[in-house]
């Protein structure tokens, strides 16, 4: 009876939540002050459908008396999803009481999630305990876990737990009943709090731009203006499409439209083009509207036609044979099908015609096939101050602003280089002439100076409103980090996953979807100052744009405290994120933040984490403990049953408590900064949801505990010590990796060896061990270090069919490179410190594996060697003397039936002092995509800058020899030619950049 009562309670609870959300979905929240709560509800709608549907099918049908209610609930699910498809058209809730109502709903939402996650965790632990009761067998199949459904914000919740299973029903049932009652109470209070479900939508309208501008108001854009005018008035390349498309890219408020207006009205532009057209495109991209406005601009009156085909025919006739200049301002669509009819019609113009596009999205730039991209940067503080004082004071400044200049520059810094922000701030300060008034503005939130939705701040929010609810949460999450913090992209992604912001779909992994979110935020300029991987050109780190804006939006739930004492007066009741730096005593006020989901704790002195911490902060999804010296992790960490991401940053940490292995929901364990960590806990095999095991590259861990093969969710293993000889039965062997079917990234580090007498035996062992490895079927990135064999054999290498990135490093006895040319997806290849390699030839390309008598019948019937390779780097090959010309397949290369590295973009050769020449196929006639050649510390190759061999590489746009450019952007750097060999000064690594 008790079980049936609990089951009925759970069903009624879910039913109550459903009806609450049905009504709530009618409330469209556009106010940015409520956007965080709104984002939670949006994802809840989407996830609730699949969650309850699965639960209903598998479990609730087993219960008596609730079938009818569940059937009604299922009938409503389609309606919920349809409502959420229109989630971006939201109604504003501006009343303070309405915000309080939303806050209460949000809090209960989190509480509900914790209850369900507790339920799921008990199920997972029961499975682990059941599995541990069996005899250990590393060769047996790993535990088959049931499908994991994402219930925001806990992406690994498992909801197919049998309700009849004894998992502490009394406690959970009590919590669910109380929560159900509270949700009913909140919903019934909606009228009292002024919530109106029938309010008409309010939207922030996109501003309509015109071609008119006062150029005297423009500050700090001279360089961009000159570059733009030069490209508008120049002849361009014969290979370029006509008309040539030039794009101005940047986030709202950077001055893209203003720069376009300056170019449009420039006297030389007016004289150069026969026709000039200005169209404010905005969003959505209305083909009829755009066509009508172009024709009206050309004819002086709107056309009578209503069909797009007729409009485009007329457009073509009006520009045929004429050199025109078309500005498409504020383009948002990335749909090529909407742009293609215009692209084709505009080809009727004369050579030299130009299209100038302003946009916030790099996707638009690619869609419109831009030949030139001008990415607008931010203004300097001084330029922002010039804009502020020009607007805040009268034309005759006199001396009135002198006393305010220091404060003014501090205010200018708050503009973050955005000219629109400086204009808004200048307008707000007009008429305020006292220091007291300026200090008040300085210490207040810049984003709340006016009606931020409908006022001049509107352009900043257009990009924000374009984001999905999950992307908004990902962006706002960044506010907990300090301003100008440099984010590691991958760490940011796994934080988003841990917090539950990534809505995983079937066949799309969370990491892949999170990467899409990141790319979308990049396209909309929410991130900046990118650093890229030298080996594959992908973004590895960035900084956040508009930190103050994000912090303002998340101010009730996000806190950052530095060096504070127990006297800090903050209300942590609703806190979800906290970054805390402790200098001496740990402040106990943190214990009041019982609902924290993200906690970064930085000890600046020798400290032990107080065990009491884990009694209070039990809702944590992310925990980052950082210590400058000694830092110990207590056994009590196991109490954090909801934890998804554990990061420890302490050089002195030598081991982890065994209780870490009880964190069965853990997605990511990051100990990359624990340089002295010597071993992993023996029970690591219990972390069956672990996706990322991140260890230091040069760590002291010599072997892994047995059972790593059970971690079948593992995607990334940054370090695996290959223990030759297998000391002890509890050592994890390389063979266990065959069970890791989801592994994407793997680094194998073989034992280093000092005794030369053991070298031969060690060489044979390494070959046997590596060739015996059954490669994980989805492996995309592989690094092999300290392998001591003389060869890497073809059969094993050819099994790496999904590999995109490969690094071979410190393979000191390797005598020839493996046949990598046939790897179909390989994009990045690094060969480093293989000092026994003297020649590179056909075997590297894989050509010698081809049948000797193989012939091609047709010109277009060809083979490709390294079909997807984009980045190739050779580093520290001390004895490499020759990169041989094509031998066995010379005829195939010459007649075009064999292509080599057709997509190579960058070739770097560093510290290979004996290399004398490059093969003939390294030139743009055969590799048109090659844009960069870097040769450093190779005196014998310096002649490429001045001798006859220059013809081999002269078509490569960027050539750098000895850390100095010989050719840049297709132009010779003449000051370096002829003097490079004698210029020993510039061979020093300090000049590399």
Short mmCIF file of N, CA, C and O in Angstrom, two decimals, residues 646-702:
data_model
loop_
_atom_site.label_atom_id
_atom_site.label_comp_id
_atom_site.label_asym_id
_atom_site.label_seq_id
_atom_site.Cartn_x
_atom_site.Cartn_y
_atom_site.Cartn_z
N UNK A 646 34.63 17.50 -11.15
CA UNK A 646 35.54 17.74 -10.04
C UNK A 646 36.89 18.14 -10.62
O UNK A 646 37.51 17.38 -11.37
N UNK A 647 37.33 19.35 -10.27
CA UNK A 647 38.63 19.84 -10.72
C UNK A 647 39.47 20.18 -9.49
O UNK A 647 39.03 20.90 -8.60
N UNK A 648 40.68 19.64 -9.46
CA UNK A 648 41.62 19.89 -8.37
C UNK A 648 42.88 20.51 -8.96
O UNK A 648 43.46 19.96 -9.90
N UNK A 649 43.28 21.65 -8.40
CA UNK A 649 44.46 22.37 -8.89
C UNK A 649 45.40 22.60 -7.73
O UNK A 649 45.30 23.60 -7.01
N UNK A 650 46.31 21.66 -7.52
CA UNK A 650 47.27 21.78 -6.44
C UNK A 650 48.50 20.94 -6.78
O UNK A 650 48.41 19.71 -6.94
N UNK A 651 49.64 21.59 -6.90
CA UNK A 651 50.87 20.91 -7.31
C UNK A 651 51.26 19.82 -6.32
O UNK A 651 51.75 18.75 -6.70
N UNK A 652 51.02 20.05 -5.04
CA UNK A 652 51.52 19.13 -4.01
C UNK A 652 50.64 17.92 -3.77
O UNK A 652 51.02 17.00 -3.06
N UNK A 653 49.44 17.88 -4.34
CA UNK A 653 48.52 16.77 -4.09
C UNK A 653 49.09 15.47 -4.66
O UNK A 653 49.41 15.38 -5.85
N UNK A 654 49.21 14.44 -3.81
CA UNK A 654 49.84 13.19 -4.24
C UNK A 654 48.84 12.05 -4.47
O UNK A 654 49.14 11.12 -5.21
N UNK A 655 47.69 12.10 -3.82
CA UNK A 655 46.72 11.04 -4.03
C UNK A 655 45.31 11.56 -3.81
O UNK A 655 45.10 12.66 -3.29
N UNK A 656 44.35 10.77 -4.21
CA UNK A 656 42.94 11.10 -4.05
C UNK A 656 42.31 10.09 -3.10
O UNK A 656 42.69 8.91 -3.11
N UNK A 657 41.34 10.52 -2.31
CA UNK A 657 40.68 9.56 -1.42
C UNK A 657 39.89 8.54 -2.22
O UNK A 657 39.36 8.84 -3.30
N UNK A 658 39.81 7.35 -1.70
CA UNK A 658 39.09 6.29 -2.39
C UNK A 658 37.61 6.62 -2.55
O UNK A 658 36.94 6.13 -3.47
N UNK A 659 37.10 7.51 -1.66
CA UNK A 659 35.67 7.84 -1.71
C UNK A 659 35.29 8.63 -2.96
O UNK A 659 34.10 8.74 -3.27
N UNK A 660 36.28 9.19 -3.68
CA UNK A 660 35.98 9.85 -4.95
C UNK A 660 35.26 8.88 -5.89
O UNK A 660 34.42 9.28 -6.70
N UNK A 661 35.58 7.61 -5.77
CA UNK A 661 35.02 6.60 -6.66
C UNK A 661 33.54 6.35 -6.41
O UNK A 661 32.89 5.63 -7.19
N UNK A 662 32.98 6.94 -5.34
CA UNK A 662 31.55 6.81 -5.07
C UNK A 662 30.73 7.91 -5.74
O UNK A 662 29.51 7.94 -5.60
N UNK A 663 31.39 8.81 -6.46
CA UNK A 663 30.69 9.89 -7.16
C UNK A 663 30.22 9.35 -8.50
O UNK A 663 30.78 9.65 -9.56
N UNK A 664 29.16 8.58 -8.47
CA UNK A 664 28.77 7.81 -9.64
C UNK A 664 28.20 8.66 -10.78
O UNK A 664 28.06 8.17 -11.90
N UNK A 665 27.87 9.93 -10.52
CA UNK A 665 27.37 10.81 -11.58
C UNK A 665 28.49 11.62 -12.24
O UNK A 665 28.22 12.41 -13.15
N UNK A 666 29.72 11.44 -11.78
CA UNK A 666 30.82 12.28 -12.25
C UNK A 666 31.04 12.13 -13.75
O UNK A 666 31.18 11.02 -14.27
N UNK A 667 31.05 13.28 -14.45
CA UNK A 667 31.34 13.31 -15.88
C UNK A 667 32.82 13.55 -16.15
O UNK A 667 33.40 12.98 -17.08
N UNK A 668 33.42 14.45 -15.37
CA UNK A 668 34.77 14.91 -15.66
C UNK A 668 35.59 14.99 -14.39
O UNK A 668 35.15 15.58 -13.40
N UNK A 669 36.78 14.41 -14.43
CA UNK A 669 37.75 14.51 -13.35
C UNK A 669 38.99 15.17 -13.92
O UNK A 669 39.66 14.60 -14.79
N UNK A 670 39.29 16.37 -13.44
CA UNK A 670 40.39 17.17 -13.99
C UNK A 670 41.45 17.37 -12.91
O UNK A 670 41.24 18.12 -11.95
N UNK A 671 42.57 16.69 -13.05
CA UNK A 671 43.70 16.85 -12.11
C UNK A 671 44.96 17.22 -12.90
O UNK A 671 46.07 16.84 -12.54
N UNK A 672 44.78 17.96 -13.99
CA UNK A 672 45.92 18.32 -14.84
C UNK A 672 46.95 19.19 -14.12
O UNK A 672 48.12 19.19 -14.49
N UNK A 673 46.53 19.93 -13.10
CA UNK A 673 47.47 20.80 -12.38
C UNK A 673 48.01 20.15 -11.11
O UNK A 673 48.71 20.82 -10.34
N UNK A 674 47.71 18.88 -10.92
CA UNK A 674 48.25 18.15 -9.78
C UNK A 674 49.51 17.41 -10.24
O UNK A 674 49.48 16.21 -10.55
N UNK A 675 50.62 18.14 -10.31
CA UNK A 675 51.84 17.63 -10.94
C UNK A 675 52.45 16.46 -10.17
O UNK A 675 53.17 15.65 -10.75
N UNK A 676 52.18 16.37 -8.87
CA UNK A 676 52.79 15.33 -8.05
C UNK A 676 51.86 14.15 -7.77
O UNK A 676 52.20 13.28 -6.97
N UNK A 677 50.73 14.14 -8.41
CA UNK A 677 49.79 13.04 -8.21
C UNK A 677 50.45 11.73 -8.68
O UNK A 677 50.88 11.61 -9.83
N UNK A 678 50.52 10.75 -7.78
CA UNK A 678 51.26 9.52 -8.05
C UNK A 678 50.38 8.33 -8.41
O UNK A 678 50.85 7.39 -9.04
N UNK A 679 49.12 8.37 -8.01
CA UNK A 679 48.26 7.22 -8.30
C UNK A 679 46.80 7.63 -8.29
O UNK A 679 46.41 8.67 -7.75
N UNK A 680 46.01 6.81 -8.92
CA UNK A 680 44.56 6.98 -8.93
C UNK A 680 43.94 5.98 -7.97
O UNK A 680 44.52 4.92 -7.71
N UNK A 681 42.76 6.29 -7.45
CA UNK A 681 42.10 5.35 -6.52
C UNK A 681 41.82 4.00 -7.19
O UNK A 681 41.57 3.93 -8.39
N UNK A 682 41.84 2.95 -6.39
CA UNK A 682 41.67 1.60 -6.92
C UNK A 682 40.26 1.36 -7.48
O UNK A 682 40.08 0.53 -8.37
N UNK A 683 39.30 2.10 -6.98
CA UNK A 683 37.91 1.87 -7.41
C UNK A 683 37.47 2.71 -8.58
O UNK A 683 36.27 2.93 -8.77
N UNK A 684 38.40 3.21 -9.39
CA UNK A 684 38.05 4.08 -10.51
C UNK A 684 37.03 3.45 -11.45
O UNK A 684 36.26 4.15 -12.12
N UNK A 685 37.02 2.13 -11.51
CA UNK A 685 36.08 1.44 -12.40
C UNK A 685 34.63 1.68 -12.05
O UNK A 685 33.74 1.36 -12.85
N UNK A 686 34.36 2.20 -10.86
CA UNK A 686 32.97 2.47 -10.45
C UNK A 686 32.43 3.77 -11.05
O UNK A 686 31.22 4.02 -10.99
N UNK A 687 33.30 4.61 -11.61
CA UNK A 687 32.85 5.89 -12.17
C UNK A 687 32.31 5.67 -13.57
O UNK A 687 32.86 6.15 -14.57
N UNK A 688 31.20 4.94 -13.66
CA UNK A 688 30.73 4.46 -14.94
C UNK A 688 30.15 5.57 -15.84
O UNK A 688 29.90 5.33 -17.02
N UNK A 689 29.94 6.76 -15.30
CA UNK A 689 29.47 7.88 -16.12
C UNK A 689 30.59 8.84 -16.51
O UNK A 689 30.33 9.87 -17.13
N UNK A 690 31.83 8.50 -16.15
CA UNK A 690 32.96 9.38 -16.43
C UNK A 690 33.19 9.48 -17.94
O UNK A 690 33.30 8.47 -18.63
N UNK A 691 33.28 10.73 -18.42
CA UNK A 691 33.48 10.99 -19.84
C UNK A 691 34.86 11.56 -20.15
O UNK A 691 35.36 11.42 -21.25
N UNK A 692 35.45 12.25 -19.15
CA UNK A 692 36.73 12.92 -19.37
C UNK A 692 37.65 12.70 -18.17
O UNK A 692 37.31 13.12 -17.06
N UNK A 693 38.77 12.05 -18.39
CA UNK A 693 39.78 11.86 -17.36
C UNK A 693 41.00 12.66 -17.79
O UNK A 693 41.71 12.28 -18.73
N UNK A 694 41.22 13.80 -17.12
CA UNK A 694 42.21 14.78 -17.55
C UNK A 694 43.37 14.79 -16.57
O UNK A 694 43.24 15.23 -15.43
N UNK A 695 44.53 14.31 -17.03
CA UNK A 695 45.73 14.19 -16.22
C UNK A 695 46.84 15.04 -16.81
O UNK A 695 46.84 15.35 -18.01
N UNK A 696 47.83 15.38 -15.98
CA UNK A 696 48.95 16.20 -16.45
C UNK A 696 49.81 15.44 -17.44
O UNK A 696 50.04 14.23 -17.31
N UNK A 697 50.31 16.16 -18.45
CA UNK A 697 51.11 15.54 -19.51
C UNK A 697 52.34 14.81 -18.97
O UNK A 697 52.70 13.74 -19.45
N UNK A 698 52.99 15.42 -18.00
CA UNK A 698 54.23 14.85 -17.46
C UNK A 698 54.03 14.39 -16.02
O UNK A 698 54.89 14.59 -15.16
N UNK A 699 52.88 13.80 -15.75
CA UNK A 699 52.58 13.38 -14.40
C UNK A 699 53.44 12.23 -13.93
O UNK A 699 54.17 11.59 -14.69
N UNK A 700 53.34 11.95 -12.63
CA UNK A 700 54.14 10.90 -12.00
C UNK A 700 53.42 9.57 -11.93
O UNK A 700 53.94 8.60 -11.37
N UNK A 701 52.20 9.50 -12.48
CA UNK A 701 51.46 8.24 -12.44
C UNK A 701 52.11 7.24 -13.40
O UNK A 701 52.21 7.49 -14.60
N UNK A 702 52.54 6.11 -12.87
CA UNK A 702 53.24 5.10 -13.67
C UNK A 702 52.30 4.02 -14.21
O UNK A 702 52.63 3.33 -15.17
#
